[in-house]
Every structure is written in structure tokens, then in C-alpha cells.
Tab-separated table of C-alpha atoms and ligand atoms in Angstrom:
chain	number	residue	atom	x	y	z
A	1	MET	CA	19.258	15.216	-6.821
A	2	ASN	CA	18.819	12.683	-10.120
A	3	LEU	CA	17.103	10.015	-8.573
A	4	LEU	CA	16.714	7.880	-12.475
A	5	ASP	CA	19.920	5.355	-13.571
A	6	ALA	CA	20.360	2.837	-15.943
A	7	THR	CA	17.428	0.565	-14.047
A	8	HIS	CA	14.913	3.267	-15.624
A	9	ASP	CA	15.753	2.718	-19.043
A	10	PRO	CA	12.063	2.863	-20.567
A	11	ALA	CA	14.204	0.211	-23.713
A	12	LEU	CA	15.629	-1.756	-21.331
A	13	ARG	CA	13.927	-5.454	-21.824
A	14	SER	CA	15.036	-8.643	-19.988
A	15	TRP	CA	15.411	-11.922	-20.973
A	16	VAL	CA	12.572	-13.099	-19.643
A	17	GLU	CA	9.909	-12.460	-21.946
A	18	SER	CA	7.296	-12.240	-20.247
A	19	ALA	CA	8.395	-8.931	-18.390
A	20	ASN	CA	8.472	-7.477	-21.362
A	21	ALA	CA	5.314	-7.108	-22.445
A	22	ALA	CA	3.684	-4.014	-22.495
A	23	ASP	CA	1.240	-4.324	-19.975
A	24	THR	CA	2.705	-6.686	-17.378
A	25	ASP	CA	2.564	-5.346	-13.682
A	26	PHE	CA	6.518	-6.117	-12.740
A	27	PRO	CA	8.880	-5.400	-16.053
A	28	ILE	CA	12.395	-5.474	-15.039
A	29	GLN	CA	12.342	-1.474	-14.337
A	30	ASN	CA	10.220	-2.779	-10.988
A	31	LEU	CA	11.475	-5.576	-9.308
A	32	PRO	CA	9.641	-6.052	-6.051
A	33	TYR	CA	10.151	-7.807	-3.169
A	34	GLY	CA	7.687	-10.845	-1.716
A	35	ARG	CA	7.777	-13.405	0.736
A	36	PHE	CA	6.424	-16.839	-1.687
A	37	ARG	CA	6.983	-20.428	-1.138
A	38	ARG	CA	5.641	-23.070	-3.825
A	39	ALA	CA	2.190	-23.536	-3.327
A	40	GLY	CA	1.396	-26.491	-2.047
A	41	SER	CA	4.465	-27.057	-0.258
A	42	ASP	CA	5.621	-26.394	3.047
A	43	GLU	CA	9.312	-25.098	2.550
A	44	PRO	CA	10.604	-22.408	4.639
A	45	TRP	CA	9.176	-18.740	3.314
A	46	ARG	CA	11.583	-17.409	1.027
A	47	ILE	CA	12.291	-13.969	-0.439
A	48	GLY	CA	11.224	-13.413	-4.255
A	49	VAL	CA	11.363	-10.674	-6.682
A	50	ALA	CA	9.094	-11.044	-9.599
A	51	ILE	CA	9.741	-10.798	-13.149
A	52	GLY	CA	7.261	-10.626	-15.517
A	53	ASP	CA	4.939	-13.766	-14.866
A	54	GLN	CA	7.679	-15.359	-12.855
A	55	VAL	CA	9.168	-15.220	-9.732
A	56	LEU	CA	13.321	-15.102	-9.125
A	57	ASP	CA	14.283	-16.944	-6.104
A	58	LEU	CA	16.951	-15.548	-4.042
A	59	LYS	CA	17.418	-18.058	-2.196
A	60	LEU	CA	18.378	-20.130	-5.482
A	61	ALA	CA	20.235	-16.861	-6.722
A	62	ALA	CA	22.096	-16.283	-4.127
A	63	GLU	CA	23.575	-20.005	-4.364
A	64	GLN	CA	23.993	-21.124	-7.867
A	65	CYS	CA	24.714	-17.324	-9.686
A	66	PRO	CA	27.912	-15.602	-9.663
A	67	TRP	CA	27.676	-12.459	-8.100
A	68	GLY	CA	30.131	-9.496	-6.530
A	69	GLU	CA	30.919	-9.890	-2.894
A	70	SER	CA	29.079	-6.696	-2.262
A	71	VAL	CA	25.716	-8.124	-3.571
A	72	ALA	CA	26.735	-11.849	-2.627
A	73	GLY	CA	26.284	-10.003	1.131
A	74	LEU	CA	23.418	-8.627	0.157
A	75	LEU	CA	21.729	-11.675	-1.249
A	76	GLN	CA	22.011	-13.502	2.351
A	77	PRO	CA	19.226	-12.199	4.472
A	78	LEU	CA	17.219	-12.912	2.050
A	79	ALA	CA	18.098	-15.946	0.876
A	80	GLU	CA	17.300	-17.619	4.463
A	81	GLY	CA	13.919	-15.445	3.843
A	82	ASN	CA	14.223	-12.608	6.198
A	83	LEU	CA	13.148	-9.131	4.387
A	84	ASN	CA	13.862	-7.054	7.629
A	85	SER	CA	17.052	-7.545	7.689
A	86	PHE	CA	17.321	-5.916	4.134
A	87	MET	CA	15.383	-3.095	4.342
A	88	ALA	CA	17.144	-2.108	7.768
A	89	LEU	CA	20.009	-1.489	5.649
A	90	GLY	CA	18.205	1.819	4.037
A	91	ALA	CA	19.255	3.202	0.599
A	92	PRO	CA	22.461	2.317	-0.775
A	93	ALA	CA	21.678	-1.465	-0.201
A	94	ARG	CA	18.574	-1.221	-2.033
A	95	ARG	CA	20.258	0.337	-5.072
A	96	THR	CA	23.034	-1.888	-5.038
A	97	LEU	CA	21.021	-4.552	-5.388
A	98	ARG	CA	18.462	-3.149	-7.800
A	99	ALA	CA	21.411	-2.297	-10.222
A	100	ALA	CA	22.637	-5.585	-9.409
A	101	LEU	CA	19.317	-7.755	-10.608
A	102	SER	CA	18.807	-5.317	-13.566
A	103	ALA	CA	21.788	-6.203	-15.073
A	104	ALA	CA	21.541	-9.954	-14.103
A	105	LEU	CA	18.057	-9.820	-15.721
A	106	ALA	CA	18.833	-8.064	-18.611
A	107	ALA	CA	18.594	-9.307	-21.686
A	108	GLY	CA	21.979	-10.415	-23.528
A	109	SER	CA	23.352	-10.668	-19.202
A	110	GLU	CA	25.922	-13.458	-18.507
A	111	GLN	CA	24.176	-14.115	-15.369
A	112	GLY	CA	20.738	-15.351	-17.675
A	113	PRO	CA	21.531	-19.383	-17.852
A	114	PHE	CA	22.151	-19.654	-14.695
A	115	LEU	CA	19.245	-16.971	-13.332
A	116	GLU	CA	16.740	-18.690	-15.371
A	117	LEU	CA	17.157	-22.176	-13.277
A	118	CYS	CA	16.119	-19.655	-10.013
A	119	LEU	CA	12.774	-19.393	-11.719
A	120	VAL	CA	9.513	-20.109	-10.586
A	121	PRO	CA	6.207	-19.259	-12.210
A	122	GLN	CA	3.482	-16.405	-10.039
A	123	ALA	CA	0.940	-19.179	-10.989
A	124	ALA	CA	2.919	-21.837	-8.933
A	125	VAL	CA	3.090	-19.716	-5.877
A	126	GLN	CA	2.012	-19.178	-2.424
A	127	MET	CA	2.404	-15.230	-0.821
A	128	ALA	CA	2.779	-14.483	2.390
A	129	LEU	CA	3.002	-11.057	3.631
A	130	PRO	CA	6.265	-9.696	2.598
A	131	CYS	CA	7.718	-9.266	5.731
A	132	GLN	CA	7.511	-8.961	9.962
A	133	ILE	CA	5.300	-6.242	10.363
A	134	GLY	CA	6.331	-4.690	13.448
A	135	ASP	CA	3.945	-1.907	14.088
A	136	TYR	CA	1.198	-0.169	11.596
A	137	THR	CA	-0.026	3.352	11.742
A	138	ASP	CA	-2.800	4.374	9.814
A	139	PHE	CA	-2.903	7.871	8.511
A	140	TYR	CA	-5.952	9.706	6.778
A	141	THR	CA	-4.269	12.083	4.436
A	142	GLY	CA	-7.047	11.673	2.246
A	143	ILE	CA	-8.470	15.375	2.487
A	144	HIS	CA	-11.212	14.167	-0.674
A	145	HIS	CA	-11.985	11.516	1.683
A	146	ALA	CA	-11.513	13.591	4.933
A	147	VAL	CA	-14.355	16.500	4.117
A	148	THR	CA	-16.932	13.979	2.352
A	149	VAL	CA	-16.876	11.720	5.357
A	150	GLY	CA	-16.892	14.049	7.664
A	151	LYS	CA	-19.837	15.681	5.873
A	152	LEU	CA	-21.985	12.672	6.834
A	153	PHE	CA	-20.284	12.153	10.703
A	154	ARG	CA	-20.578	15.886	11.410
A	155	PRO	CA	-22.695	18.060	8.967
A	156	ASP	CA	-21.558	21.407	10.498
A	157	ASN	CA	-18.037	20.405	10.874
A	158	PRO	CA	-16.429	18.564	8.338
A	159	LEU	CA	-12.891	18.952	8.318
A	160	LEU	CA	-11.525	19.952	11.862
A	161	PRO	CA	-9.145	22.491	12.507
A	162	ASN	CA	-6.046	20.507	13.186
A	163	TYR	CA	-6.420	19.208	9.350
A	164	LYS	CA	-4.244	21.112	7.587
A	165	TRP	CA	-1.703	21.297	9.785
A	166	VAL	CA	-0.607	17.757	11.586
A	167	PRO	CA	-1.196	14.574	9.745
A	168	ILE	CA	-4.005	12.704	11.260
A	169	GLY	CA	-3.298	8.865	12.551
A	170	TYR	CA	-3.764	6.590	15.023
A	171	HIS	CA	-1.924	3.913	15.933
A	172	GLY	CA	-3.633	0.330	14.864
A	173	ARG	CA	-3.124	-3.763	14.735
A	174	VAL	CA	-0.462	-6.185	13.227
A	175	SER	CA	-2.007	-9.621	13.644
A	176	SER	CA	-5.160	-9.336	11.850
A	177	ILE	CA	-3.158	-8.018	8.689
A	178	GLY	CA	-3.607	-10.026	5.937
A	179	VAL	CA	-2.343	-10.853	2.192
A	180	SER	CA	-4.246	-10.773	-1.006
A	181	GLY	CA	-6.274	-13.694	-1.187
A	182	GLN	CA	-7.476	-13.026	2.562
A	183	VAL	CA	-11.048	-14.191	3.221
A	184	VAL	CA	-12.810	-11.604	5.842
A	185	GLN	CA	-15.226	-12.553	8.412
A	186	ARG	CA	-18.132	-10.282	8.562
A	187	PRO	CA	-17.582	-8.464	11.958
A	188	HIS	CA	-19.284	-8.523	14.731
A	189	GLY	CA	-20.204	-6.059	16.992
A	190	GLN	CA	-21.928	-2.612	18.797
A	191	THR	CA	-24.490	-0.479	17.114
A	192	LEU	CA	-26.677	2.047	17.953
A	193	ALA	CA	-29.544	2.083	15.328
A	194	PRO	CA	-30.883	5.353	13.887
A	195	GLY	CA	-33.333	6.463	16.635
A	196	ALA	CA	-32.971	4.046	18.958
A	197	ALA	CA	-32.033	4.695	22.786
A	198	GLU	CA	-29.718	2.209	23.254
A	199	PRO	CA	-27.350	-0.301	21.422
A	200	THR	CA	-27.444	-3.763	20.068
A	201	PHE	CA	-24.766	-6.199	19.167
A	202	GLY	CA	-24.925	-8.135	16.088
A	203	PRO	CA	-23.493	-8.618	13.144
A	204	CYS	CA	-21.805	-5.468	11.116
A	205	LYS	CA	-24.219	-4.221	9.041
A	206	ARG	CA	-22.217	-1.697	6.830
A	207	LEU	CA	-19.138	-3.513	6.335
A	208	ASP	CA	-16.837	-1.211	3.322
A	209	TYR	CA	-13.515	-0.895	2.108
A	210	GLU	CA	-10.813	1.883	2.092
A	211	LEU	CA	-8.671	2.376	-1.019
A	212	GLU	CA	-4.851	2.735	0.459
A	213	LEU	CA	-1.261	2.632	-0.289
A	214	GLY	CA	0.712	1.027	2.667
A	215	ILE	CA	4.126	2.349	3.112
A	216	PHE	CA	6.981	-0.288	4.327
A	217	VAL	CA	9.366	1.716	6.723
A	218	GLY	CA	13.514	0.711	5.589
A	219	ALA	CA	15.525	2.373	8.435
A	220	GLY	CA	14.179	2.482	11.236
A	221	ASN	CA	15.399	5.397	14.366
A	222	ALA	CA	16.203	4.831	17.386
A	223	LEU	CA	14.152	5.796	20.366
A	224	GLY	CA	14.075	9.944	21.006
A	225	GLN	CA	15.530	10.497	17.554
A	226	PRO	CA	13.860	11.586	15.531
A	227	LYS	CA	13.961	11.668	11.474
A	228	THR	CA	14.753	14.764	9.435
A	229	MET	CA	12.682	14.678	6.634
A	230	GLU	CA	15.949	14.091	4.124
A	231	GLN	CA	16.987	10.797	6.581
A	232	ALA	CA	12.732	10.354	6.151
A	233	GLU	CA	12.604	10.469	2.653
A	234	ALA	CA	16.033	8.055	2.261
A	235	ASP	CA	14.445	5.197	4.948
A	236	TRP	CA	10.765	4.822	3.158
A	237	PHE	CA	11.392	1.263	1.655
A	238	GLY	CA	8.331	1.307	-0.648
A	239	LEU	CA	4.407	0.800	-0.841
A	240	VAL	CA	1.826	-1.973	-1.507
A	241	LEU	CA	-1.912	-1.925	-1.572
A	242	LEU	CA	-3.670	-1.671	1.495
A	243	ASN	CA	-7.358	-2.065	2.068
A	244	ASP	CA	-8.220	-0.986	5.555
A	245	TRP	CA	-11.401	-2.893	6.223
A	246	SER	CA	-14.502	-0.710	8.215
A	247	ALA	CA	-17.080	-1.219	9.604
A	248	ARG	CA	-19.034	2.052	9.546
A	249	ASP	CA	-21.853	1.467	11.684
A	250	ILE	CA	-19.654	-0.017	14.927
A	251	GLN	CA	-17.318	3.088	13.961
A	252	ALA	CA	-19.566	5.816	14.026
A	253	TRP	CA	-21.261	4.501	17.089
A	254	GLU	CA	-17.415	3.560	19.384
A	255	TYR	CA	-15.100	6.493	17.617
A	256	GLN	CA	-15.265	9.362	20.269
A	257	PRO	CA	-13.739	10.508	21.802
A	258	LEU	CA	-10.655	8.227	20.879
A	259	GLY	CA	-10.786	7.151	17.389
A	260	PRO	CA	-11.404	4.199	15.665
A	261	PHE	CA	-10.930	0.626	17.308
A	262	LEU	CA	-13.088	-2.352	16.946
A	263	ALA	CA	-14.690	-0.868	13.355
A	264	LYS	CA	-11.039	-1.590	12.026
A	265	ASN	CA	-8.540	-4.405	13.663
A	266	PHE	CA	-10.709	-7.611	11.688
A	267	ALA	CA	-8.673	-7.177	9.015
A	268	SER	CA	-6.422	-5.034	6.928
A	269	THR	CA	-4.975	-6.702	2.958
A	270	VAL	CA	-2.179	-5.672	1.198
A	271	SER	CA	-1.022	-6.479	-2.294
A	272	PRO	CA	2.180	-9.374	-1.851
A	273	TRP	CA	4.574	-7.151	-3.541
A	274	ILE	CA	6.438	-4.193	-2.406
A	275	VAL	CA	7.365	-1.897	-5.251
A	276	THR	CA	10.402	0.104	-4.209
A	277	GLN	CA	10.902	3.453	-4.136
A	278	GLU	CA	13.339	3.141	-6.379
A	279	ALA	CA	10.898	2.177	-8.779
A	280	LEU	CA	9.035	4.650	-8.249
A	281	ALA	CA	11.534	7.217	-8.572
A	282	PRO	CA	9.843	8.396	-12.575
A	283	TYR	CA	6.641	8.767	-10.698
A	284	ARG	CA	7.525	11.290	-8.535
A	285	ALA	CA	5.708	14.961	-8.688
A	286	ALA	CA	6.012	18.705	-6.669
A	287	PHE	CA	3.813	18.196	-3.517
A	288	GLU	CA	1.759	21.885	-3.937
A	289	ARG	CA	-0.574	23.249	-1.192
A	290	PRO	CA	-3.318	25.643	-2.535
A	291	ALA	CA	-2.131	29.114	-2.003
A	292	GLU	CA	-4.923	29.481	0.924
A	293	ASP	CA	-3.559	26.463	2.888
A	294	PRO	CA	-1.377	26.764	5.496
A	295	GLN	CA	2.128	25.309	4.478
A	296	PRO	CA	3.441	22.687	6.731
A	297	LEU	CA	5.589	23.459	9.412
A	298	PRO	CA	9.555	23.897	8.832
A	299	TYR	CA	9.929	20.148	10.174
A	300	LEU	CA	8.311	18.471	7.669
A	301	SER	CA	9.254	20.591	4.894
A	302	SER	CA	12.820	20.380	2.889
A	303	ALA	CA	13.383	21.317	-0.762
A	304	PHE	CA	13.754	17.778	-2.308
A	305	ASN	CA	10.097	17.467	-0.742
A	306	SER	CA	9.012	19.899	-2.742
A	307	ALA	CA	10.258	19.435	-5.657
A	308	ALA	CA	9.631	16.060	-5.660
A	309	GLY	CA	7.891	14.349	-2.667
A	310	ALA	CA	4.525	13.423	-4.395
A	311	LEU	CA	3.795	10.025	-6.148
A	312	ASP	CA	2.033	9.407	-9.438
A	313	VAL	CA	0.270	7.053	-8.588
A	314	THR	CA	-3.134	5.338	-10.144
A	315	LEU	CA	-5.320	3.630	-7.507
A	316	GLU	CA	-8.425	1.593	-8.240
A	317	VAL	CA	-11.006	-0.270	-7.021
A	318	TRP	CA	-12.993	-3.548	-8.791
A	319	LEU	CA	-15.276	-4.804	-7.086
A	320	ALA	CA	-16.638	-8.883	-8.664
A	321	THR	CA	-20.136	-10.410	-6.396
A	322	ALA	CA	-21.410	-14.025	-6.235
A	323	LEU	CA	-23.721	-12.846	-9.445
A	324	MET	CA	-20.446	-10.774	-10.854
A	325	PRO	CA	-17.364	-12.790	-11.233
A	326	THR	CA	-15.541	-10.846	-13.914
A	327	PRO	CA	-14.514	-7.924	-11.729
A	328	GLN	CA	-15.374	-4.351	-12.327
A	329	LYS	CA	-14.238	-0.942	-11.770
A	330	LEU	CA	-16.018	1.253	-9.410
A	331	MET	CA	-13.632	3.820	-9.162
A	332	GLN	CA	-9.886	5.694	-9.754
A	333	SER	CA	-8.700	8.024	-7.605
A	334	ASN	CA	-4.565	9.667	-8.055
A	335	PHE	CA	-2.015	9.373	-4.967
A	336	ARG	CA	-0.731	12.503	-6.085
A	337	ASP	CA	-4.209	14.347	-4.208
A	338	ALA	CA	-2.843	13.372	-0.491
A	339	TYR	CA	-2.637	16.447	1.750
A	340	TRP	CA	0.424	15.230	2.804
A	341	THR	CA	3.684	13.516	1.226
A	342	VAL	CA	5.531	9.773	2.042
A	343	ALA	CA	8.847	11.713	3.917
A	344	GLN	CA	6.020	13.542	5.843
A	345	LEU	CA	4.540	11.039	7.588
A	346	LEU	CA	7.899	9.101	8.763
A	347	THR	CA	9.216	12.369	10.070
A	348	HIS	CA	5.987	13.154	12.051
A	349	HIS	CA	5.763	10.065	13.529
A	350	SER	CA	8.980	9.771	14.607
A	351	SER	CA	9.355	13.687	15.733
A	352	GLY	CA	8.487	13.103	19.598
A	353	GLY	CA	10.792	10.219	19.989
A	354	CYS	CA	8.868	7.793	18.276
A	355	ASN	CA	11.056	4.918	17.300
A	356	LEU	CA	10.123	3.950	13.439
A	357	GLN	CA	11.114	0.143	12.952
A	358	PRO	CA	12.495	-1.306	10.032
A	359	GLY	CA	8.912	-3.506	7.970
A	360	ASP	CA	6.480	-1.078	10.304
A	361	LEU	CA	3.559	0.031	7.832
A	362	LEU	CA	2.444	3.096	7.555
A	363	GLY	CA	-1.537	3.336	5.912
A	364	SER	CA	-1.435	6.591	3.350
A	365	GLY	CA	-5.732	6.623	4.671
A	366	THR	CA	-8.394	6.701	1.956
A	367	ILE	CA	-7.221	8.154	-1.350
A	368	SER	CA	-10.251	9.052	-3.198
A	369	GLY	CA	-10.357	11.934	-5.912
A	370	PRO	CA	-11.671	15.607	-5.876
A	371	MET	CA	-14.727	14.289	-8.108
A	372	ALA	CA	-18.033	12.840	-7.733
A	373	GLY	CA	-17.574	9.397	-8.545
A	374	GLN	CA	-13.771	8.852	-7.246
A	375	GLY	CA	-14.774	8.478	-3.442
A	376	GLY	CA	-12.197	5.411	-2.427
A	377	SER	CA	-15.001	3.793	-0.057
A	378	LEU	CA	-18.653	2.897	-0.298
A	379	LEU	CA	-19.694	4.603	2.629
A	380	GLU	CA	-18.557	7.779	-0.041
A	381	LEU	CA	-19.895	5.854	-3.359
A	382	SER	CA	-23.504	5.660	-1.476
A	383	ASN	CA	-23.703	9.152	0.102
A	384	GLY	CA	-23.486	6.995	3.898
A	385	GLY	CA	-26.009	4.330	2.711
A	386	LYS	CA	-28.309	6.875	0.874
A	387	ALA	CA	-27.968	6.434	-2.365
A	388	PRO	CA	-27.003	2.916	-3.593
A	389	ILE	CA	-24.905	1.848	-6.792
A	390	THR	CA	-26.090	0.019	-9.404
A	391	LEU	CA	-23.692	-2.966	-10.864
A	392	ALA	CA	-22.809	-4.563	-13.932
A	393	SER	CA	-25.338	-7.253	-13.131
A	394	GLY	CA	-27.963	-5.076	-12.170
A	395	GLU	CA	-27.061	-5.669	-8.136
A	396	THR	CA	-27.129	-2.637	-5.535
A	397	ARG	CA	-24.783	-1.940	-3.406
A	398	THR	CA	-25.071	0.995	-0.576
A	399	PHE	CA	-22.132	-1.560	1.381
A	400	LEU	CA	-20.530	-4.895	1.380
A	401	GLN	CA	-22.508	-8.071	1.005
A	402	ASP	CA	-21.471	-11.758	1.834
A	403	GLY	CA	-19.069	-13.534	-1.059
A	404	ASP	CA	-18.397	-9.661	-2.345
A	405	THR	CA	-14.602	-10.062	-3.022
A	406	VAL	CA	-12.898	-6.181	-3.572
A	407	ILE	CA	-9.769	-5.826	-5.715
A	408	LEU	CA	-7.372	-3.125	-4.981
A	409	ARG	CA	-5.254	-2.279	-7.618
A	410	ALA	CA	-2.653	0.254	-8.814
A	411	PHE	CA	-0.210	1.108	-11.011
A	412	CYS	CA	2.267	3.945	-12.451
A	413	SER	CA	1.974	4.929	-16.657
A	414	ALA	CA	3.470	7.692	-18.513
A	415	PRO	CA	4.905	8.536	-21.937
A	416	GLY	CA	8.362	8.036	-22.435
A	417	ARG	CA	8.618	5.924	-18.825
A	418	ALA	CA	7.913	2.457	-17.761
A	419	ARG	CA	4.375	1.345	-16.730
A	420	ILE	CA	5.423	-0.109	-13.067
A	421	ALA	CA	2.292	-1.303	-11.085
A	422	LEU	CA	1.794	-2.944	-7.695
A	423	GLY	CA	-0.077	-5.589	-8.482
A	424	GLN	CA	-3.368	-6.025	-6.173
A	425	ALA	CA	-4.860	-6.864	-3.390
A	426	ALA	CA	-8.009	-8.893	-2.997
A	427	GLY	CA	-10.069	-9.941	-0.103
A	428	THR	CA	-13.529	-11.596	-0.519
A	429	VAL	CA	-16.292	-11.403	2.501
A	430	ARG	CA	-17.905	-14.116	3.900
A	431	GLY	CA	-20.533	-14.116	6.777
B	501	LIG	MN1	-8.560	3.585	6.947
């Protein structure tokens, strides 16, 4: 299957000059969707497309620019600020609108003079969550994270035997998901201090982040009718960055036998722009399992998944502190190292009959790299709090302090392909 078309041409240029900069997150080959309004206004939220340092306002674009009939129909729910309705339409709608937006934003387009009037600088907008999130599930596909953390929690038994057979996950909470810029209140909770006989209640002492990707479901499935791998591959809409803030001391005390609860539900932060799977098509990669590992069961296997189910997305964590306002990069990893692909997560989630719905959010789990220093959480980088890391400011950290700002970033780049980035998910801890 050839997933690439004219919209991926690395030579394509836009009449929006900032979209042609080599280091922009949002070149014309990206075209991610977000929900915005002009900063300081109380106008209704509307859907826009990021292009360079601008936002194309799809409400204005629908009203003020000539479009073909099929495209005008697709723009209607977006003009009303409803991304979920568009997500539900699946792959054909995504591809049709992508082609139309790419042509309209391309240098020399006859629609350019109309759309110039529909641009808003990103610096002048406020972003909301990109869609209405119905349900949120967090998976655990980062095997390097699972092994390292497993050693800390269970030295004798780091990786439980089910890990290589079944995608592990838990149902999370939607109400506390916020968009980049979120202020995260340090949670209080019940913890058991080392050596103590009884727990106490108080502020979290081991506050952490988790470097994850968030997968938005596009077209859903009816209750009792699981997705096949082929349907799942067509039906995921796109990716955002996801910080699954975690209270490690609360987690360690509460997590058995039913898994994470209050240690995870006080905040989660996503980046504002959903990068569609079409934009990521040039960065698909083979899904490979080590020879000694079990191959996925048939319901989680497909020829396409083996050939191109994985994604080559570089992930980074940056940290700024009250004393160090310029962020410092803490680590880098790659989503290719995930143990399961996006299609496998949707397929498995629906395999018992669970109905996924447009706008549902699936977290990838913390994506750590295989090497020391590639942990996607402070729990890993500080070896469970035993080995503080030293920052450029001379400060040290085992876990987060009040005033710390965690910034997740992600991008795809390769010779001969346009750079595609996800922007950032930033959040600041408040005591
Ligand atoms: Mn997580």
C-alpha cells in the first residue's frame, strides 16, 4: 500500500512564508488540527489548522473561500468547532480534506488571496483541548520503561509474564486532562514511608512526569463489534504528546491489586495540535519483535502491521525551573521502541467488544529508550530517587519541585522527507 501522495512532497512550499522555515513544527506537509479562539476573547472555540506560525481559521475559511462541494461539506462541522464529527468520518474524509488544504495553502494557489484573510498568528490565540474526549485509557507499551520500573517495584520479578502477550492498560480519567500550559497542583495522598508501620496523608513527595504519546480514535466501533487490525489502522485519527503526571509515593502504596488510581488521576497534559496519521505516513517503520520473543497472536497481527505498523517519532523531555527559566533537555527516545503498535492498541482495546468512540484518547505508556539516560520519567533517570540528576543551573532533582515546568516535544525527521513535529505539551507544578 502506497501511503504517500502529493501532500507529502518535501519540495512543496506554502504561500504562508513561516511554513517554509526548515525548523518549523508545522510545514505544509503537516496540517494538524486544534481548537482555538483569539486570546482574551470569549468567542466560541473553533477548529483551526496550524501552518508555520499561523492558524488557519476553518470557520472563516469555510465562509470566505470557494471550495468544491465535498470539501465544503467536510468543513461544516469544523467551522462549528466540532472536531469529533469530522473524526468519526474516518480515513476518506481525512484524506480528502488534507488534499484540499494542501492545495489551497500551496504557493501559487488561487485560494491564497481568500485564505490570507483567515489566518491568525499562533501568538495571538488561546488553545483548548482539541476535541471532546469521551474516554481515556493509558497503555504500557514502553518495554524499557516497564523493565526498569518493574525492577524498582519488584526486584525479583520486573517483567510479569503477560507483558509480551497482552497490551497492558488501565482506564484513566478524562476530567483532569488539560492542554499545554496546564498548572498542575501537587496532589495530596496516602503514602507509606519506608520502614513505617502505618500510612500517612499529605503532599506527594515523589511527583513525576511520564513521556507518552496520546492516540486519538477517529471512527469508532459498535458495542460488541471489535475492530480488525485493518479497521483499527484506518480508524486512528492522529497523535499528540501526553504527560501522564504521576505521584510515585502514592502509586507505590495504592497500586496493588487493581492498578493505578489517585496517583494518576490528578492531571494529564496533552499538546494542542493533533498530527494526523496521514502527516506521519512518511515515518512509518517495520514492526519487529526480537526472535526470542513471542509473536503477537493472530488477532493482533497483519502483513501491513509487520511492514509499516510502527512509527519513527523522536520524543524528548525538557525541564525548566524557577531558577533556570531556559529549558534543559533531559533525554530523548523513539516511539519505534514501543512494544505494540497503534493499530494493535485499538484492536486489542475493542477485542472484547468494547466500543471505542471518536475522540477517545489512548496513552502509549512511557516511552523510554534502551540505554541508560533514556528514561521517560524521573523515576528512571534518578534510579528510583537514589541518584539525583544535576541540572545546568547546579540544582539537583530526584523528583519534581514546585515551580518546575516539564515540556514534552516530539518530531520526525529523515533525509529527503519534510520534518513533521507535534509541538509541545508543557505543564508547571504548583505547591
Ligand atoms: Mn502512563
